[in-house]
Short mmCIF file of C-alpha atoms in Angstrom, two decimals:
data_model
loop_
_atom_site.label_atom_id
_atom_site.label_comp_id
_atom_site.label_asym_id
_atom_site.label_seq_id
_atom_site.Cartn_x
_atom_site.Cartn_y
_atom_site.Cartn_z
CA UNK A 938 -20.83 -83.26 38.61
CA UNK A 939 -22.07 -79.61 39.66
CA UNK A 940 -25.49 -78.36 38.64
CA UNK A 941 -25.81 -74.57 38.07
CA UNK A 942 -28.96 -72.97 38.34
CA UNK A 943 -29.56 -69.05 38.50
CA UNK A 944 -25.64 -68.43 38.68
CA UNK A 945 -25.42 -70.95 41.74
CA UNK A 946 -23.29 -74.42 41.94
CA UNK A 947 -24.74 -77.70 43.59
CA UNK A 948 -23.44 -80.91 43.71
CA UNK A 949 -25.40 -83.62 42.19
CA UNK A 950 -26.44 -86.57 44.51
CA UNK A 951 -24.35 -89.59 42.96
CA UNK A 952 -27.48 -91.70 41.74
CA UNK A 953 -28.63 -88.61 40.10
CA UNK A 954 -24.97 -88.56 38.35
CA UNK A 955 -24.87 -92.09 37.70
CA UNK A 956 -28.76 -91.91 35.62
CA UNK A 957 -27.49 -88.95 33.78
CA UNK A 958 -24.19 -90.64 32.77
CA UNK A 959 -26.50 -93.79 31.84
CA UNK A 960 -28.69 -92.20 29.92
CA UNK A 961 -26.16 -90.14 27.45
CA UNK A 962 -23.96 -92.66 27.00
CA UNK A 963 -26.01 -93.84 23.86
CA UNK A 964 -23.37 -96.28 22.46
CA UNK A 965 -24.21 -98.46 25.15
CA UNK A 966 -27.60 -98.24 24.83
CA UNK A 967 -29.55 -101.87 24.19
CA UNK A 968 -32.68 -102.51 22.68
CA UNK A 969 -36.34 -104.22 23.35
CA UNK A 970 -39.36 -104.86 22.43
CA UNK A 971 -42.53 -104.84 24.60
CA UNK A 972 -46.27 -105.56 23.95
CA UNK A 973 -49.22 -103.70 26.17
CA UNK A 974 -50.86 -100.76 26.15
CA UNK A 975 -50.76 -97.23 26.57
CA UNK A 976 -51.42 -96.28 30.20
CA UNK A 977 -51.05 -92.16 29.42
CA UNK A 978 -49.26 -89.64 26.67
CA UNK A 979 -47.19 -86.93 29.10
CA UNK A 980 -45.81 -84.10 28.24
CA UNK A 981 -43.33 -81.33 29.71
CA UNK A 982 -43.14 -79.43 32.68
CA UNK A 983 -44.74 -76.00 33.29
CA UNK A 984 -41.82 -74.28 33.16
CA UNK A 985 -40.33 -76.11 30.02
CA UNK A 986 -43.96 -75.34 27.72
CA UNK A 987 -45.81 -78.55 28.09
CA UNK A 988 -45.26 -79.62 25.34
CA UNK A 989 -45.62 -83.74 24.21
CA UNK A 990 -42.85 -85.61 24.73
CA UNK A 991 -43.28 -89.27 26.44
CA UNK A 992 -45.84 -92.04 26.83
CA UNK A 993 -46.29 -94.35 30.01
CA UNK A 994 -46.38 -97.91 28.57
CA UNK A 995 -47.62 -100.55 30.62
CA UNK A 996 -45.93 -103.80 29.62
CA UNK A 997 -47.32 -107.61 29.86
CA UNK A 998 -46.38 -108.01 33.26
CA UNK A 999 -48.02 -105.14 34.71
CA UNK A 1000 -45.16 -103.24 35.13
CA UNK A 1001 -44.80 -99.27 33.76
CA UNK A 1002 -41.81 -97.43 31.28
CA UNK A 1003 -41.63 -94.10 30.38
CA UNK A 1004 -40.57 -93.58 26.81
CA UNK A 1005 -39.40 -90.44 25.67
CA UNK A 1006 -40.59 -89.10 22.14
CA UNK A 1007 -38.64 -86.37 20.18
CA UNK A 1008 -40.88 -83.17 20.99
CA UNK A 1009 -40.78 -81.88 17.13
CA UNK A 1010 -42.17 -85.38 15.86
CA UNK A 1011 -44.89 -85.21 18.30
CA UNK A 1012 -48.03 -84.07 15.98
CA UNK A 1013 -47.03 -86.87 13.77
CA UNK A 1014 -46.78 -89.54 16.08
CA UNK A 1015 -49.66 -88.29 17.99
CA UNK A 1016 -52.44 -90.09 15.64
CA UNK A 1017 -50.81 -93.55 16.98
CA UNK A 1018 -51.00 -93.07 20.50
CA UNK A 1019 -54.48 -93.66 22.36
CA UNK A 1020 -55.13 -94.13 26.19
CA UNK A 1021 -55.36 -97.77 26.54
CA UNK A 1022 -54.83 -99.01 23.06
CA UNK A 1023 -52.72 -102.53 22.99
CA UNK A 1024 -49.58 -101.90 21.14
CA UNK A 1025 -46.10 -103.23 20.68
CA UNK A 1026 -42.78 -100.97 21.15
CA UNK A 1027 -39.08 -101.10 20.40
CA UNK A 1028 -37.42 -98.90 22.59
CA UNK A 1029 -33.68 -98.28 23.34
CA UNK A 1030 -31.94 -96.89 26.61
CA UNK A 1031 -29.57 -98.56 29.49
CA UNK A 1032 -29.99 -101.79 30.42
CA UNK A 1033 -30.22 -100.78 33.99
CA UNK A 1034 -32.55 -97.96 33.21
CA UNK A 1035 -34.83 -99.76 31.49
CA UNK A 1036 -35.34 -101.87 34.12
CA UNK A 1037 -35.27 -99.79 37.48
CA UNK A 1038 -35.02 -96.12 37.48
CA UNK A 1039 -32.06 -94.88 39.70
CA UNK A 1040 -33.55 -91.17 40.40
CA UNK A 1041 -36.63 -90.18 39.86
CA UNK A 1042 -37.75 -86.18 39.60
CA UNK A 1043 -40.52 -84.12 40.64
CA UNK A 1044 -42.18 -84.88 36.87
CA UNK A 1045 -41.98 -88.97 37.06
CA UNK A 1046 -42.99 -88.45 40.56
CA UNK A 1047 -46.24 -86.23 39.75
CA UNK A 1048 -46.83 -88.44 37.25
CA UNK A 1049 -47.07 -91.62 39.66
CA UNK A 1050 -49.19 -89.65 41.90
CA UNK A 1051 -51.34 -88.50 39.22
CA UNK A 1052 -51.49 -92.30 37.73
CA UNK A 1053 -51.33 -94.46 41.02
CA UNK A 1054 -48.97 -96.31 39.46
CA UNK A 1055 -45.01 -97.35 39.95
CA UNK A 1056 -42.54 -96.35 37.10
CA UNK A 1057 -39.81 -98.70 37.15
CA UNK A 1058 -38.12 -98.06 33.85
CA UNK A 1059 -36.92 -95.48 31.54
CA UNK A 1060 -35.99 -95.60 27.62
CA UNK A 1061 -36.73 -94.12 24.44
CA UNK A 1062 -39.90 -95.01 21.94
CA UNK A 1063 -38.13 -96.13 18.88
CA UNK A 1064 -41.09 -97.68 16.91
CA UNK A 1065 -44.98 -98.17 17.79
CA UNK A 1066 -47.60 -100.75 16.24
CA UNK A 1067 -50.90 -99.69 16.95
CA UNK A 1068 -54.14 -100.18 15.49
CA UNK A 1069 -53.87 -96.94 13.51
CA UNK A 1070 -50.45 -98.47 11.58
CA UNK A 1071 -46.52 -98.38 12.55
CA UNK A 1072 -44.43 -95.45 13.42
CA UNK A 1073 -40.83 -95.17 13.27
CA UNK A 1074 -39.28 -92.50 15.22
CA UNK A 1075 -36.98 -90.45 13.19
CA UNK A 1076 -33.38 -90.72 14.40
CA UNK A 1077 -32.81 -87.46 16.00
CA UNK A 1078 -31.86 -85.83 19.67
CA UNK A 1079 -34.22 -86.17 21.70
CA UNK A 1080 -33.35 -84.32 23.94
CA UNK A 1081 -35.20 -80.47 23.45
CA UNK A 1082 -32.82 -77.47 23.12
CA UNK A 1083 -34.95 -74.83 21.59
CA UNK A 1084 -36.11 -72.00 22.84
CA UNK A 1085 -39.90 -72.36 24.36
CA UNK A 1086 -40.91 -68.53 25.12
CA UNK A 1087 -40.21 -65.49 24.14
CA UNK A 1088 -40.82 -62.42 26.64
CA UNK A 1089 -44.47 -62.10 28.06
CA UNK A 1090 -47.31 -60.18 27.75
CA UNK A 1091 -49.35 -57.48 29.69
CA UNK A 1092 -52.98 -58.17 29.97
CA UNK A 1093 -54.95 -55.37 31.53
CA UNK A 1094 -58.29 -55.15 33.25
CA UNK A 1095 -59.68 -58.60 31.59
CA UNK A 1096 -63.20 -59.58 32.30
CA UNK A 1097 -63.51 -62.84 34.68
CA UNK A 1098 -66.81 -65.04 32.96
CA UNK A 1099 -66.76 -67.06 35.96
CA UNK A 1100 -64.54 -68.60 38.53
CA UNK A 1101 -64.28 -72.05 39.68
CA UNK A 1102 -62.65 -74.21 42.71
CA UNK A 1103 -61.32 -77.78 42.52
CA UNK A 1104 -59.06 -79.25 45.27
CA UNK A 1105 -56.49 -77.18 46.14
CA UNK A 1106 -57.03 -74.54 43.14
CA UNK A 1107 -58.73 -71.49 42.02
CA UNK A 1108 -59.72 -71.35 38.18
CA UNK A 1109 -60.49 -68.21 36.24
CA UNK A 1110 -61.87 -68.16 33.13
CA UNK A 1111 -61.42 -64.88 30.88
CA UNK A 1112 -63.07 -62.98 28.36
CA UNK A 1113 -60.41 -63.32 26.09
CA UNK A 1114 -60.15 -67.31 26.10
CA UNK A 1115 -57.05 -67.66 28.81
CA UNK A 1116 -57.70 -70.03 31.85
CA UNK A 1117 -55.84 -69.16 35.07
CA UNK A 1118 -55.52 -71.39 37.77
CA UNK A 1119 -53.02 -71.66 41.05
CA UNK A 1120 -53.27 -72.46 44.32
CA UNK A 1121 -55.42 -70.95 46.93
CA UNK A 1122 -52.87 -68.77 48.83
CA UNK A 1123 -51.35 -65.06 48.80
CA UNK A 1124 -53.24 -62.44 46.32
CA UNK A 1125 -55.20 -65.73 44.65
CA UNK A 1126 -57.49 -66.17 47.29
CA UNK A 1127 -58.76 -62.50 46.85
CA UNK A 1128 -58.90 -62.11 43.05
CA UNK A 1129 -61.12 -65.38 43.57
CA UNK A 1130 -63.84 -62.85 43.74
CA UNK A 1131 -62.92 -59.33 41.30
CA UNK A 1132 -65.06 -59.20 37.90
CA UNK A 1133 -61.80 -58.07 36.38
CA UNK A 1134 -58.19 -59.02 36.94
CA UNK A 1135 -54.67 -57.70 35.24
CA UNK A 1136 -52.23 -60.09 34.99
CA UNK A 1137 -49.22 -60.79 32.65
CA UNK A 1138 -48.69 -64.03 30.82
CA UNK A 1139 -45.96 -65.93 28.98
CA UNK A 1140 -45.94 -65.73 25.25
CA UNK A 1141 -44.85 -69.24 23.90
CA UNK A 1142 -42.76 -70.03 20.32
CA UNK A 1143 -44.62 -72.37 18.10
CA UNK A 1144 -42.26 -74.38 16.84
CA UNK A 1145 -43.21 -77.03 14.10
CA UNK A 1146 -44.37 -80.66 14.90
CA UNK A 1147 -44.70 -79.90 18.68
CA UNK A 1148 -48.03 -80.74 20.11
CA UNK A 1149 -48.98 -78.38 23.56
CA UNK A 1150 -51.40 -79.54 26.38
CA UNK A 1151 -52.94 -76.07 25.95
CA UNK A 1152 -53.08 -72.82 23.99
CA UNK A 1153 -53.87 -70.59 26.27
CA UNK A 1154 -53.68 -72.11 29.95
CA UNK A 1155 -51.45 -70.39 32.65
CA UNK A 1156 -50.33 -71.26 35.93
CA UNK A 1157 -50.31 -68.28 37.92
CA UNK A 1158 -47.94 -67.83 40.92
CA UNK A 1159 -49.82 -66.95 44.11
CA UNK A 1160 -46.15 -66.17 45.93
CA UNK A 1161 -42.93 -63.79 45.69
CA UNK A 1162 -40.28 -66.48 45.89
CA UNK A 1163 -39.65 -69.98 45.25
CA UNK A 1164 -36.88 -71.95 47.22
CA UNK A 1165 -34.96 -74.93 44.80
CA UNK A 1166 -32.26 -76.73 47.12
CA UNK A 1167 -30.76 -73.83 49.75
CA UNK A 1168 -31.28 -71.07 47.17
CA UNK A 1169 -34.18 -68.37 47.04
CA UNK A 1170 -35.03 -67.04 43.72
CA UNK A 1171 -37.54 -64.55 42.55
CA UNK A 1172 -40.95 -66.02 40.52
CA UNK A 1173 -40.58 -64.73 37.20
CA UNK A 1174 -42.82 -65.78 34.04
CA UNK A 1175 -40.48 -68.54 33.07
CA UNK A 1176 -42.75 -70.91 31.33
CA UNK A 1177 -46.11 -71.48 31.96
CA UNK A 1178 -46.31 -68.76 34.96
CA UNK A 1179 -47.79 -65.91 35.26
CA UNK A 1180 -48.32 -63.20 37.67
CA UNK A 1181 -51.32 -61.04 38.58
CA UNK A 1182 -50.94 -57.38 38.31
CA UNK A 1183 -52.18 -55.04 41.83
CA UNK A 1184 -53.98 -51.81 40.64
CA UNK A 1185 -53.69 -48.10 41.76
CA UNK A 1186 -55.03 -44.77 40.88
CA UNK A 1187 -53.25 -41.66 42.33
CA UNK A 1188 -51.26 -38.49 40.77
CA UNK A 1189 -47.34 -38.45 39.98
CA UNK A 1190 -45.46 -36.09 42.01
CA UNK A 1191 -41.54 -36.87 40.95
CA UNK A 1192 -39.80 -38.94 38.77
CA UNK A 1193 -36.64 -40.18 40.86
CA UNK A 1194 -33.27 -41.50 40.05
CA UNK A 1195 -31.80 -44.33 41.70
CA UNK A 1196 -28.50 -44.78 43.21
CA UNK A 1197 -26.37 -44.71 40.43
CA UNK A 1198 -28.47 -41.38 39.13
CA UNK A 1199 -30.19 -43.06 36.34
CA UNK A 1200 -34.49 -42.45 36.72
CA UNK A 1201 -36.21 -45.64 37.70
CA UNK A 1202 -38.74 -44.48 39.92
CA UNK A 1203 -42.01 -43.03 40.18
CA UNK A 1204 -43.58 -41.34 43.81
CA UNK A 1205 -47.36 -41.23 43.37
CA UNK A 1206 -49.78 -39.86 45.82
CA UNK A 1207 -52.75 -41.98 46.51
CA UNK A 1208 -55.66 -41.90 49.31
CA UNK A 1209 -53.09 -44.05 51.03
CA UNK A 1210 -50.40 -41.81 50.84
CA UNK A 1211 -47.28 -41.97 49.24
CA UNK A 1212 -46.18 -44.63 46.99
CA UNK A 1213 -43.26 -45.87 44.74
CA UNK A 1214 -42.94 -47.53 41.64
CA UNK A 1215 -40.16 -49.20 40.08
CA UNK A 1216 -39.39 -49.25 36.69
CA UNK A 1217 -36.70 -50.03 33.88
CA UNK A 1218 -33.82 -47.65 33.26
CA UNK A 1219 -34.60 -47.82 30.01
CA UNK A 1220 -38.17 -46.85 30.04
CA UNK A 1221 -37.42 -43.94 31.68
CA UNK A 1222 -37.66 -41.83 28.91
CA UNK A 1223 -40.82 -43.08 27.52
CA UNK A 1224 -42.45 -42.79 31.14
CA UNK A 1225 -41.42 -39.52 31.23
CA UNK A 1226 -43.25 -38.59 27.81
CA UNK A 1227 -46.19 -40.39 28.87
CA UNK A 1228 -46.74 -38.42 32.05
CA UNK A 1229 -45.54 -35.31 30.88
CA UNK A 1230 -49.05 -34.18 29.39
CA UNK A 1231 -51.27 -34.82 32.11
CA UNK A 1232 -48.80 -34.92 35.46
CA UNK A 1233 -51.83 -33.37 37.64
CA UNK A 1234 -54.79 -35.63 36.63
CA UNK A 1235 -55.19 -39.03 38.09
CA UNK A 1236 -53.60 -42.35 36.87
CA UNK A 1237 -54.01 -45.69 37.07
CA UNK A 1238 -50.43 -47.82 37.67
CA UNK A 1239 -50.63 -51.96 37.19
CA UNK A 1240 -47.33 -53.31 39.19
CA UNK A 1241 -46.52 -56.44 41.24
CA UNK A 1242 -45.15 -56.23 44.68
CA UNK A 1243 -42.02 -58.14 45.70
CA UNK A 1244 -38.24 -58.33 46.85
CA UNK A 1245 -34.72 -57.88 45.34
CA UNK A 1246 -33.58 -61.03 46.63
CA UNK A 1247 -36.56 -62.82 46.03
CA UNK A 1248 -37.22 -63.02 50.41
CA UNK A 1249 -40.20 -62.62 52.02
CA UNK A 1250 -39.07 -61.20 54.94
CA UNK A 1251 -36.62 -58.48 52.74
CA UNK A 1252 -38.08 -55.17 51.65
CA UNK A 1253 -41.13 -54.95 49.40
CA UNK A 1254 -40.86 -52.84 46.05
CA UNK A 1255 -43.59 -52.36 43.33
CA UNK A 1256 -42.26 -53.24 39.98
CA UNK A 1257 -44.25 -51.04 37.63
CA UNK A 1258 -45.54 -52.62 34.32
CA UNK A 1259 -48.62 -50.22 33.09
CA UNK A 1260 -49.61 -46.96 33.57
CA UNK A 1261 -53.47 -45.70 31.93
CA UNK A 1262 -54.96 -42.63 32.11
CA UNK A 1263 -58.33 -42.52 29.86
CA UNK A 1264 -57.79 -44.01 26.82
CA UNK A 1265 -53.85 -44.01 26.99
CA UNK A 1266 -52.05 -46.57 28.26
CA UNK A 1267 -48.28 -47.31 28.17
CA UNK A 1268 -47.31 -50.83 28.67
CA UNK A 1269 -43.24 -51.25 29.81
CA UNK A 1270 -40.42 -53.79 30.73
CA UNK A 1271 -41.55 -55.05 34.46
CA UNK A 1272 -38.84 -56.74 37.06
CA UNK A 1273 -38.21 -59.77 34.78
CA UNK A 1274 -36.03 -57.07 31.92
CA UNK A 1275 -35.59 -54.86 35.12
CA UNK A 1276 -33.55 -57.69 36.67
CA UNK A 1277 -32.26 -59.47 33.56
CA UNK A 1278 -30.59 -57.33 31.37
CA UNK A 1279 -26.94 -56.63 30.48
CA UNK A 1280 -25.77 -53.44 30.23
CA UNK A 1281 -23.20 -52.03 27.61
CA UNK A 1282 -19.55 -50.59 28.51
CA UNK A 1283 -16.91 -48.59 27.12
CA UNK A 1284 -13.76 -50.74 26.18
CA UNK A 1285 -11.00 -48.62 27.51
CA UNK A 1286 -10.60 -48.14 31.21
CA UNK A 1287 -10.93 -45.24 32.69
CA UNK A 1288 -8.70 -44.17 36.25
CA UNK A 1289 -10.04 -42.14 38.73
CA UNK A 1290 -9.09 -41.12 42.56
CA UNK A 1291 -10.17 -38.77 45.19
CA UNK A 1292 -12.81 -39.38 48.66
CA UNK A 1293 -14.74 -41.71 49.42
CA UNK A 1294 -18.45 -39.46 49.98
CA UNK A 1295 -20.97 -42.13 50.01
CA UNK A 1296 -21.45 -45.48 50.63
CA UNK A 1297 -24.93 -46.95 49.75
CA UNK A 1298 -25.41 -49.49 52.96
CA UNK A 1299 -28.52 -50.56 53.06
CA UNK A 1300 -31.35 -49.41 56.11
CA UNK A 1301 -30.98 -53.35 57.29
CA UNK A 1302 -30.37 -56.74 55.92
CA UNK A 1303 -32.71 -60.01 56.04
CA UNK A 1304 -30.27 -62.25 58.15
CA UNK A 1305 -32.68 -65.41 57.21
CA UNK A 1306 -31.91 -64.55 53.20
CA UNK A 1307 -29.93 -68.04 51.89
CA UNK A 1308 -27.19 -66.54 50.53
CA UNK A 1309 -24.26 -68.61 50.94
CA UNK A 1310 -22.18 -65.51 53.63
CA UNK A 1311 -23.41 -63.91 56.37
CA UNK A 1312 -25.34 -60.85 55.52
CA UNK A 1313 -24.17 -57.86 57.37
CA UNK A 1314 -25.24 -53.83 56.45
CA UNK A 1315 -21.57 -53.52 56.24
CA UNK A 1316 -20.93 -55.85 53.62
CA UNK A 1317 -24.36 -55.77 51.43
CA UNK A 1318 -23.53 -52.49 49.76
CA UNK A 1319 -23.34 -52.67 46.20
CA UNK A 1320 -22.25 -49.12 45.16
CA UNK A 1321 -20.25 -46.00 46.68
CA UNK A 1322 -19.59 -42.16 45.03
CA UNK A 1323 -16.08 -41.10 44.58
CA UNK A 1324 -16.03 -37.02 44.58
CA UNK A 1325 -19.46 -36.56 44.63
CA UNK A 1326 -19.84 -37.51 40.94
CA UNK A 1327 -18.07 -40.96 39.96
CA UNK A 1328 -20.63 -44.07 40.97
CA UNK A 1329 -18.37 -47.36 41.49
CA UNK A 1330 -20.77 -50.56 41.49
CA UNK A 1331 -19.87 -53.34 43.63
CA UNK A 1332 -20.96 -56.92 43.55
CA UNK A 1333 -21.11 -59.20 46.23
CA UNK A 1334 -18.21 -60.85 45.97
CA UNK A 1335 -15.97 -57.46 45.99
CA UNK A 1336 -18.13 -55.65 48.91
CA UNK A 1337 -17.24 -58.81 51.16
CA UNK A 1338 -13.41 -58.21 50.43
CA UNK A 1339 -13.78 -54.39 50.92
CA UNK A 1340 -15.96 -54.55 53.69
CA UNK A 1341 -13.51 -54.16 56.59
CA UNK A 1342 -11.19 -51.50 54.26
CA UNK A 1343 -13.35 -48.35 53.09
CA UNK A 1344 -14.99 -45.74 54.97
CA UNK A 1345 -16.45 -42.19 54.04
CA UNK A 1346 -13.81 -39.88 53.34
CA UNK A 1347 -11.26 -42.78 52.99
CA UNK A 1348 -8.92 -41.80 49.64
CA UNK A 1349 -8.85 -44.55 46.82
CA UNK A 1350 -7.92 -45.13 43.52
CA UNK A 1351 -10.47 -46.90 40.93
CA UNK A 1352 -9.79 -48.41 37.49
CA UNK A 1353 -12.80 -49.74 35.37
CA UNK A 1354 -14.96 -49.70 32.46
CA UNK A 1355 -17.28 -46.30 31.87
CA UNK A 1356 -21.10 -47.41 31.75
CA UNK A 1357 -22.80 -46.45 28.52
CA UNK A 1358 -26.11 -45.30 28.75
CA UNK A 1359 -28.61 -46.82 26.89
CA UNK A 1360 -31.22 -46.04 25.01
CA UNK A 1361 -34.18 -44.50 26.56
CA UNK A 1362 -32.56 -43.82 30.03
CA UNK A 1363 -32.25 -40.45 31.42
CA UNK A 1364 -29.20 -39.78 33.92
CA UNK A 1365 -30.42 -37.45 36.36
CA UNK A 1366 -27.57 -37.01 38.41
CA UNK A 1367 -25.33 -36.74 35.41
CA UNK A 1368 -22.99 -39.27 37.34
CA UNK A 1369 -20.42 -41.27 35.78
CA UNK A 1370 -21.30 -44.74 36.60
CA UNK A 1371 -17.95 -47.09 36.49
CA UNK A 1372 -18.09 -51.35 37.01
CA UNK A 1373 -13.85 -51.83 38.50
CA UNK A 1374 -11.55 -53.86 37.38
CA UNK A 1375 -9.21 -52.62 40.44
CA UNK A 1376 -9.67 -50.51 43.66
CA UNK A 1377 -6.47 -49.61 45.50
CA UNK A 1378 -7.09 -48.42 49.12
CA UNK A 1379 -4.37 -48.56 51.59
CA UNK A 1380 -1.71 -49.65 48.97
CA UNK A 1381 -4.15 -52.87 49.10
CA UNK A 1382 -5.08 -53.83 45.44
CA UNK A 1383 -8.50 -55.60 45.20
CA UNK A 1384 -9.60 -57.01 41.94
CA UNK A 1385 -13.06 -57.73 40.36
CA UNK A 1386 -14.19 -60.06 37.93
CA UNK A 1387 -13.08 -59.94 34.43
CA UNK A 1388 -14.40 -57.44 31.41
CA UNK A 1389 -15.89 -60.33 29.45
CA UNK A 1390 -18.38 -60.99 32.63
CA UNK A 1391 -19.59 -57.89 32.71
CA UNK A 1392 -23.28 -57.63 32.88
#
C-alpha cells in the first residue's frame, strides 16, 4: 500500500497497512458494550480544522478506547458527553483493534502525552447512556470527506492587546478577537514584542452539526519548511496555520517579467537597497494599476520570505501579498495560489524548430534538498528559449533525460500545447510559452507527460 502526499509515493509500514485494512473492513466489524466514564472529548488535527470527532473512554478496568464520532453529528451529541461523567457505550470496530491498537499516530500519541494515559483500543461510539439521556449515533461514514477551508485571509497591521508565554509558546492576543500562538523560534521570537503584527490566516467552512475547539484560534508557523518522512515541503496555510507577514516601505522602480516573460516581480528601493517581490502572474495586471498612480511616492509591501523548494539552505524569495500606500491598499494571491494553480492550454499542438539560445540553469543548486536525484545546475533547469521567442517549460523529470543532450545553439524540434494567458497577466516579453509533448534533438525523441496532466 503506497501513501501519496504532495505528489510523492511512500510505502506504508505493514502494521500501519494491516490497522487500515482492519479498520475499513466494516463487515467484520464486532460489537461491545462498556461501562465507565469519559476521560476527554478530542477533536481533529490542526491541519484537518479541529473539529469534534472522538471521546477517550475509560472502561471498568482502567483501561482507555478511543471512539470515533461522525464529525457532522457532533453538536448533537455534544450535550451527552461530560469530562468524567459515568456512562455506558456500544461501540463497533475490529476485534483486534478494539483491544490493542496496532499503529498509533502523532494525534493518539499527543493525546497520551497530553492525558498521561495508555490507549490500547480503537472503535467507533455507536450509542451513549449518560445522565443527560441516550444517544444513538446515526448510521453514517464516519469517516470526514468535506472540505474544511476555503483560501485564507490577509490581516494587516492588527493591534497586539497583550502577549503572553507558556511553555514552549508565544501567545498573541489581537484587537480583532484572533489568538496566535506557536513556538518560540524563527520570526516568533521577535514579533513577541511589536504593538502590531500582519499576518494571514485560514478561513474555515462551517459546515452544519460540526462542533470546533475554536473560532478564531491559529497556529502560526514560526519556520519555512516542514520535513514529513524524506520529503521537504513548503508551510502553507493548510488548516489551522498561519503565517506572519514582514513589512517594508520603499519606492517601485520596475515591474519585471520572469523567465517565461510573463510580470511577476516587483524591484523596490528601500534604505537597504534593492529588493524583490514576488507575485502571481495573474495579479500582474492589477499591481500594475495599483502602482501606476503614485510610482514615485513611498509604499508599504507585506510579503513572507521563503524558498521554491521549501529548503532552508536554497535561495530566499519574498512572496508579495499587500501593497498600501495611504489609504489604498491592494490585497493579492501570495505563494500558496502562486504555487498552486493550474494553468490553461490550447488543445491543438503546435510544432516548432530552430536554436537552442537560452537555457535557464540556475546560479547553484542546494545539494542537501531531499529530492529523490542528485541535484546538479545541469539538470535543475526547468525552461529554455527556442529562437529567441518560443519558451519550452521543462519539469524535472524531462530536464534529467535531456540533461546530457542540449546545449546553446544545439538545433531541435518541439511539439506541445500553446500556454493561454490568463486573465490579469501581462506578457512582457510577448513570448510564446509552450509545455512539450515531444523534443527531438539528435534524431533522439524524448517524451513528456501526457496532456491530461498538464498543470
Amino acid at each position: 500500500m503506497v501513501f501519496y502526499t504532495h505528489g510523492q509515493g511512500y510505502e506504508l509500514p505493514k502494521n500501519v497497512q494491516e490497522q487500515i485494512k482492519r479498520t475499513r473492513a466494516k463487515q467484520n466489524h464486532i460489537t461491545q458494550f462498556h461501562i465507565g466514564k469519559i476521560k476527554s472529548i478530542e477533536y481533529s488535527s490542526e491541519l484537518r480544522g479541529e473539529f469534534l470527532n472522538a471521546i477517550i473512554f475509560e472502561k471498568q478496568d482502567g483501561s482507555y478506547m478511543k471512539l470515533w464520532i461522525p464529525a457532522a453529528q457532533g453538536a448533537n451529541i455534544l450535550p451527552y458527553l461530560k469530562i468524567g461523567e459515568s456512562a455506558e457505550v456500544k461501540v463497533t470496530g475490529d476485534e483486534l483493534l478494539l483491544r490493542k491498537i496496532q499503529f498509533k499516530d502523532r494525534n493518539i500519541q499527543e493525546t497520551e502525552s497530553r492525558l498521561k494515559i495508555k490507549i490500547s483500543g480503537i472503535g467507533y461510539l455507536n450509542s451513549i447512556l449518560t445522565s443527560k439521556g441516550l444517544y444513538s449515533v446515526k448510521e453514517e461514514a464516519h469517516e470526514n470527506t468535506t472540505e474544511q477551508f476555503n483560501g485564507y485571509e490577509i490581516i494587516l497591521d492588527q493591534k497586539v492587546m497583550f502577549t503572553n508565554r507558556e511553555k514552549n509558546l508565544n501567545y498573541w492576543f489581537m484587537s480583532n478577537k484572533d489568538t496566535l500562538y506557536g513556538p518560540r523560534a524563527g520570526n516568533l521570537k521577535t514579533n513577541l514584542k511589536s504593538e502590531s503584527i500582519s499576518y494571514i490566516r485560514p478561513k474555515r467552512n462551517q459546515h452544519s452539526g460540526y462542533v470546533y475547539k475554536s473560532q478564531n484560534t491559529y497556529k502560526i508557523s514560526p519556520g519555512l519548511y516542514r520535513t514529513i518522512g524524506n520529503e521537504t515541503t513548503p508551510i502553507s496555510t493548510m488548516g489551522l496555520t498561519g503565517l506572519f507577514l514582514n513589512k517594508e516601505k520603499g519606492s517601485i522602480k520596475e515591474i519585471l517579467a520572469d523567465l517565461t516573460g510573463l510580470a511577476s516581480k516587483l524591484e523596490v528601493a528601500t534604505d537597504e537597497g534593492n529588493l524583490y517581490f514576488q507575485f502571481d502572474p495573474k495579479s500582474a495586471e492589477k499591481v500594475f494599476e495599483f502602482i501606476q498612480q503614485k510610482r514615485e511616492y513611498l509604499y508599504t509591501f507585506y510579503f513572507h520570505t521563503s524558498s521554491p523548494d521549501a529548503h532552508a539552505k536554497s535561495e530566499k524569495r519574498n512572496y508579495l501579498y499587500a501593497i498600501a500606500i495611504g489609504t489604498d491598499t491592494l490585497r493579492i494571491s501570495g505563494k500558496e495560489d502562486f504555487l498552486g494553480t493550474s494553468t490553461a492550454y490550447e488543445e491543438a499542438l503546435s510544432s516548432y524548430s530552430g536554436r537552442i539560445t537560452e537555457i535557464h540553469y540556475p546560479k547553484e543548486v542546494n545539494k542537501s534538498s531531499t529530492d529523490l536525484y542528485k541535484k546538479t545546475v545541469e539538470n535543475s533547469f526547468r525552461s529554455f528559449i527556442l529562437n529567441d521567442s518560443v519558451v519550452v517549460m521543462i519539469r524535472n523529470v524531462l530536464a534529467l533525460s535531456l540533461a546530457d543532450y542540449i546545449e546553446e545553439g544545439k538545433r531541435i524540434e518541439v511539439t506541445g500545447w500553446k500556454r493561454k494567458l490568463a486573465d490579469g497577466e501581462m506578457n512582457l516579453k510577448k513570448h510564446t510559452i509552450i509545455l512539450p509533448k515531444t523534443i527531438t534533438v539528435d534524431g533522439k525523441i524524448f517524451e513528456n507527460q501526457p496532456y491530461t496532466d498538464k498543470l
